[in-house]
Amino acid sequence: MRIVLVGPPGAGKGTQATRLAEKLRIPHISTGDLFRANISRQTELGKLAKSYMDAGDLVPDEVTIAMAKDRMAQPDAENGFLLDGFPRNVSQAGALDELLKSEGIKLDAVLDLEAPEDEVVKRIAGRRVCRKDSAHVFHVTYSPPKQEGVCDVCGGELYQRDDDSEETVRTRLEVYHTQTEPIIDYYRAQGLVVTISAMGPVDEVTGRALEALKSGQ
């Protein structure tokens, strides 16, 4: 199965992508992982991407597309894949269509995770991370520490990352609405969009997604 996963920041795309890829036995291909892997291996694409990133510029679409093309050509993606973070805009969606068409394959579905904007802000702005170990993450509402501001695991100070401030989250949402959300209409015109609620327990959302992909509704 070949799937594109779409949704606003805070909708749980990363968590659901990992779980769905495992359930469907297809690789989870994320833009972030593509960049990290290529930069780590010092591939030509990785060096090119890093030159833009070091200059504080956005990596051009053609570089991202080339990385995605290379990854989708790997043996483990022969029978399908789940794309997370790519395509990020309509231009990339069109390029992906052309790429898949040249390979004689096509997308099966575009899974759209929906979550109310206020809930997204609440999810992200409520996160608190341990200064000693960033793997220790809490939430002021959903998983609060026993003692406010103190990590349950190691006693480190909990803080709110700059990226998690409400102002930053709303800016990220605006970028999503402007750049990425239009691909939903692009794919809806092709009859590929499957929309589900991203609200509720993680297991419920995963089950909802699998059922929706199965039924195509």
Short mmCIF file of C-alpha atoms in Angstrom, two decimals:
data_model
loop_
_atom_site.label_atom_id
_atom_site.label_comp_id
_atom_site.label_asym_id
_atom_site.label_seq_id
_atom_site.Cartn_x
_atom_site.Cartn_y
_atom_site.Cartn_z
CA MET A 1 0.00 0.00 0.00
CA ARG A 2 1.31 3.46 -0.91
CA ILE A 3 0.11 6.18 1.44
CA VAL A 4 0.72 9.88 2.05
CA LEU A 5 0.06 11.02 5.63
CA VAL A 6 -1.14 14.60 6.12
CA GLY A 7 -2.12 16.58 9.18
CA PRO A 8 -1.29 19.72 11.18
CA PRO A 9 1.53 19.89 13.74
CA GLY A 10 0.36 18.18 16.92
CA ALA A 11 -2.04 15.80 15.19
CA GLY A 12 0.20 12.84 16.05
CA LYS A 13 1.51 12.12 12.56
CA GLY A 14 4.84 10.78 13.76
CA THR A 15 3.28 8.37 16.22
CA GLN A 16 0.63 7.17 13.79
CA ALA A 17 3.09 6.89 10.91
CA THR A 18 5.30 4.53 12.92
CA ARG A 19 2.37 2.42 14.08
CA LEU A 20 0.65 2.24 10.68
CA ALA A 21 3.87 1.38 8.85
CA GLU A 22 4.45 -1.48 11.28
CA LYS A 23 0.89 -2.76 10.97
CA LEU A 24 0.93 -2.54 7.18
CA ARG A 25 4.51 -3.85 6.93
CA ILE A 26 5.72 -0.98 4.78
CA PRO A 27 8.56 1.49 5.44
CA HIS A 28 7.86 4.82 7.10
CA ILE A 29 9.58 7.49 5.02
CA SER A 30 9.78 10.90 6.68
CA THR A 31 11.39 14.05 5.33
CA GLY A 32 13.38 14.52 8.52
CA ASP A 33 14.78 10.99 8.34
CA LEU A 34 15.68 11.48 4.67
CA PHE A 35 17.65 14.63 5.45
CA ARG A 36 19.40 13.09 8.46
CA ALA A 37 20.30 9.88 6.62
CA ASN A 38 21.69 11.67 3.57
CA ILE A 39 23.63 14.20 5.63
CA SER A 40 24.99 11.48 7.92
CA ARG A 41 26.14 9.37 4.95
CA GLN A 42 27.49 12.50 3.25
CA THR A 43 25.75 11.69 -0.01
CA GLU A 44 25.83 14.32 -2.75
CA LEU A 45 22.19 15.13 -1.98
CA GLY A 46 23.01 15.31 1.72
CA LYS A 47 25.87 17.74 1.13
CA LEU A 48 23.65 19.86 -1.08
CA ALA A 49 20.82 19.90 1.47
CA LYS A 50 23.26 20.78 4.27
CA SER A 51 24.64 23.72 2.30
CA TYR A 52 21.17 25.24 2.16
CA MET A 53 20.39 24.43 5.78
CA ASP A 54 23.69 25.89 7.02
CA ALA A 55 22.89 29.09 5.14
CA GLY A 56 19.49 29.23 6.85
CA ASP A 57 17.66 28.61 3.58
CA LEU A 58 14.90 26.14 2.77
CA VAL A 59 16.03 23.01 0.95
CA PRO A 60 14.71 23.31 -2.64
CA ASP A 61 11.89 21.01 -3.71
CA GLU A 62 14.05 19.28 -6.31
CA VAL A 63 16.55 18.15 -3.64
CA THR A 64 13.79 16.80 -1.37
CA ILE A 65 12.15 15.06 -4.32
CA ALA A 66 15.44 13.48 -5.38
CA MET A 67 15.96 12.12 -1.84
CA ALA A 68 12.43 10.72 -1.77
CA LYS A 69 12.91 9.12 -5.19
CA ASP A 70 16.11 7.43 -4.04
CA ARG A 71 14.45 6.14 -0.85
CA MET A 72 11.34 4.83 -2.61
CA ALA A 73 13.58 2.89 -4.98
CA GLN A 74 15.00 0.80 -2.11
CA PRO A 75 13.98 -2.90 -1.98
CA ASP A 76 11.94 -2.56 1.22
CA ALA A 77 9.63 -0.04 -0.50
CA GLU A 78 8.88 -2.29 -3.45
CA ASN A 79 5.45 -3.24 -2.12
CA GLY A 80 4.53 0.10 -0.61
CA PHE A 81 5.51 2.94 1.69
CA LEU A 82 4.10 5.58 3.99
CA LEU A 83 5.23 9.14 3.26
CA ASP A 84 5.30 11.52 6.23
CA GLY A 85 6.20 15.17 5.64
CA PHE A 86 6.41 14.73 1.88
CA PRO A 87 4.88 16.09 -0.25
CA ARG A 88 4.80 19.36 1.69
CA ASN A 89 3.17 21.50 -0.99
CA VAL A 90 1.21 21.20 -4.23
CA SER A 91 4.36 21.53 -6.32
CA GLN A 92 5.91 18.52 -4.55
CA ALA A 93 2.62 16.60 -4.90
CA GLY A 94 2.68 17.13 -8.64
CA ALA A 95 6.31 16.03 -8.83
CA LEU A 96 5.47 12.91 -6.80
CA ASP A 97 2.65 12.08 -9.21
CA GLU A 98 5.03 12.34 -12.15
CA LEU A 99 7.64 10.26 -10.37
CA LEU A 100 5.20 7.47 -9.52
CA LYS A 101 3.71 7.57 -13.02
CA SER A 102 7.19 7.09 -14.52
CA GLU A 103 7.55 3.97 -12.37
CA GLY A 104 4.12 2.65 -13.35
CA ILE A 105 2.74 2.88 -9.82
CA LYS A 106 0.29 5.17 -8.00
CA LEU A 107 -0.82 6.20 -4.55
CA ASP A 108 -3.53 4.17 -2.84
CA ALA A 109 -4.62 6.78 -0.31
CA VAL A 110 -3.89 10.11 1.33
CA LEU A 111 -4.69 9.83 5.03
CA ASP A 112 -5.73 13.19 6.48
CA LEU A 113 -5.53 13.41 10.28
CA GLU A 114 -7.90 16.09 11.58
CA ALA A 115 -7.62 17.84 14.94
CA PRO A 116 -9.16 21.14 16.14
CA GLU A 117 -6.66 23.98 16.14
CA ASP A 118 -7.16 24.78 19.83
CA GLU A 119 -6.46 21.12 20.68
CA VAL A 120 -3.29 21.13 18.58
CA VAL A 121 -2.05 24.24 20.38
CA LYS A 122 -2.91 22.68 23.73
CA ARG A 123 -1.07 19.45 22.89
CA ILE A 124 2.15 21.13 21.80
CA ALA A 125 2.24 24.17 24.10
CA GLY A 126 1.64 21.90 27.11
CA ARG A 127 4.75 19.79 26.50
CA ARG A 128 7.58 20.00 29.00
CA VAL A 129 11.01 18.45 28.34
CA CYS A 130 13.72 17.46 30.80
CA ARG A 131 16.93 19.52 30.52
CA LYS A 132 19.04 16.51 31.57
CA ASP A 133 17.48 14.04 29.12
CA SER A 134 15.26 15.26 26.29
CA ALA A 135 13.77 11.75 25.99
CA HIS A 136 11.86 12.47 29.20
CA VAL A 137 8.77 14.36 28.05
CA PHE A 138 5.73 15.34 30.10
CA HIS A 139 2.55 17.31 29.50
CA VAL A 140 0.95 19.75 31.91
CA THR A 141 -2.51 18.29 31.24
CA TYR A 142 -2.18 14.77 29.80
CA SER A 143 0.89 13.43 31.62
CA PRO A 144 1.94 15.88 34.32
CA PRO A 145 5.00 15.21 36.52
CA LYS A 146 4.43 14.35 40.17
CA GLN A 147 6.13 17.60 41.12
CA GLU A 148 5.62 20.63 38.92
CA GLY A 149 8.72 21.51 36.93
CA VAL A 150 10.67 18.42 38.01
CA CYS A 151 11.32 15.28 35.94
CA ASP A 152 9.93 12.11 37.55
CA VAL A 153 12.74 10.02 36.07
CA CYS A 154 15.94 11.89 36.92
CA GLY A 155 14.94 15.01 38.85
CA GLY A 156 16.02 17.34 36.07
CA GLU A 157 14.35 20.67 35.40
CA LEU A 158 11.40 20.57 33.01
CA TYR A 159 11.10 23.39 30.51
CA GLN A 160 9.09 24.44 27.46
CA ARG A 161 11.10 24.39 24.23
CA ASP A 162 10.97 27.55 22.11
CA ASP A 163 9.39 25.52 19.29
CA ASP A 164 6.56 24.56 21.65
CA SER A 165 5.49 28.07 22.68
CA GLU A 166 1.93 28.98 21.73
CA GLU A 167 3.12 31.79 19.44
CA THR A 168 5.47 29.46 17.56
CA VAL A 169 2.82 26.74 17.31
CA ARG A 170 0.32 29.16 15.78
CA THR A 171 2.97 30.29 13.28
CA ARG A 172 3.64 26.66 12.35
CA LEU A 173 -0.09 26.12 11.91
CA GLU A 174 -0.31 29.12 9.61
CA VAL A 175 2.51 27.69 7.48
CA TYR A 176 0.65 24.37 7.38
CA HIS A 177 -2.62 26.01 6.31
CA THR A 178 -0.87 28.06 3.63
CA GLN A 179 1.59 25.55 2.18
CA THR A 180 0.58 21.98 3.02
CA GLU A 181 -3.20 21.94 3.49
CA PRO A 182 -3.86 22.74 -0.20
CA ILE A 183 -2.52 19.29 -1.14
CA ILE A 184 -5.63 17.81 0.50
CA ASP A 185 -7.84 19.43 -2.14
CA TYR A 186 -5.30 18.44 -4.80
CA TYR A 187 -5.59 14.79 -3.82
CA ARG A 188 -9.32 14.98 -3.07
CA ALA A 189 -9.83 15.80 -6.76
CA GLN A 190 -8.18 12.44 -7.47
CA GLY A 191 -10.47 10.62 -5.03
CA LEU A 192 -7.58 9.64 -2.78
CA VAL A 193 -8.30 11.47 0.48
CA VAL A 194 -9.39 9.53 3.55
CA THR A 195 -10.09 11.82 6.53
CA ILE A 196 -10.22 10.65 10.15
CA SER A 197 -10.30 12.33 13.54
CA ALA A 198 -6.93 12.38 15.32
CA MET A 199 -8.68 12.83 18.66
CA GLY A 200 -8.74 10.16 21.35
CA PRO A 201 -6.32 7.48 22.60
CA VAL A 202 -3.45 6.54 20.27
CA ASP A 203 -4.73 2.96 19.81
CA GLU A 204 -8.17 4.22 18.83
CA VAL A 205 -6.75 6.60 16.24
CA THR A 206 -4.60 3.80 14.77
CA GLY A 207 -7.60 1.48 14.58
CA ARG A 208 -9.69 4.22 13.01
CA ALA A 209 -7.00 4.85 10.41
CA LEU A 210 -6.60 1.17 9.50
CA GLU A 211 -10.35 0.74 9.14
CA ALA A 212 -10.64 3.86 7.01
CA LEU A 213 -7.79 2.77 4.73
CA LYS A 214 -9.35 -0.67 4.41
CA SER A 215 -12.78 0.66 3.52
CA GLY A 216 -11.57 3.70 1.59
CA GLN A 217 -14.03 5.91 3.44
#
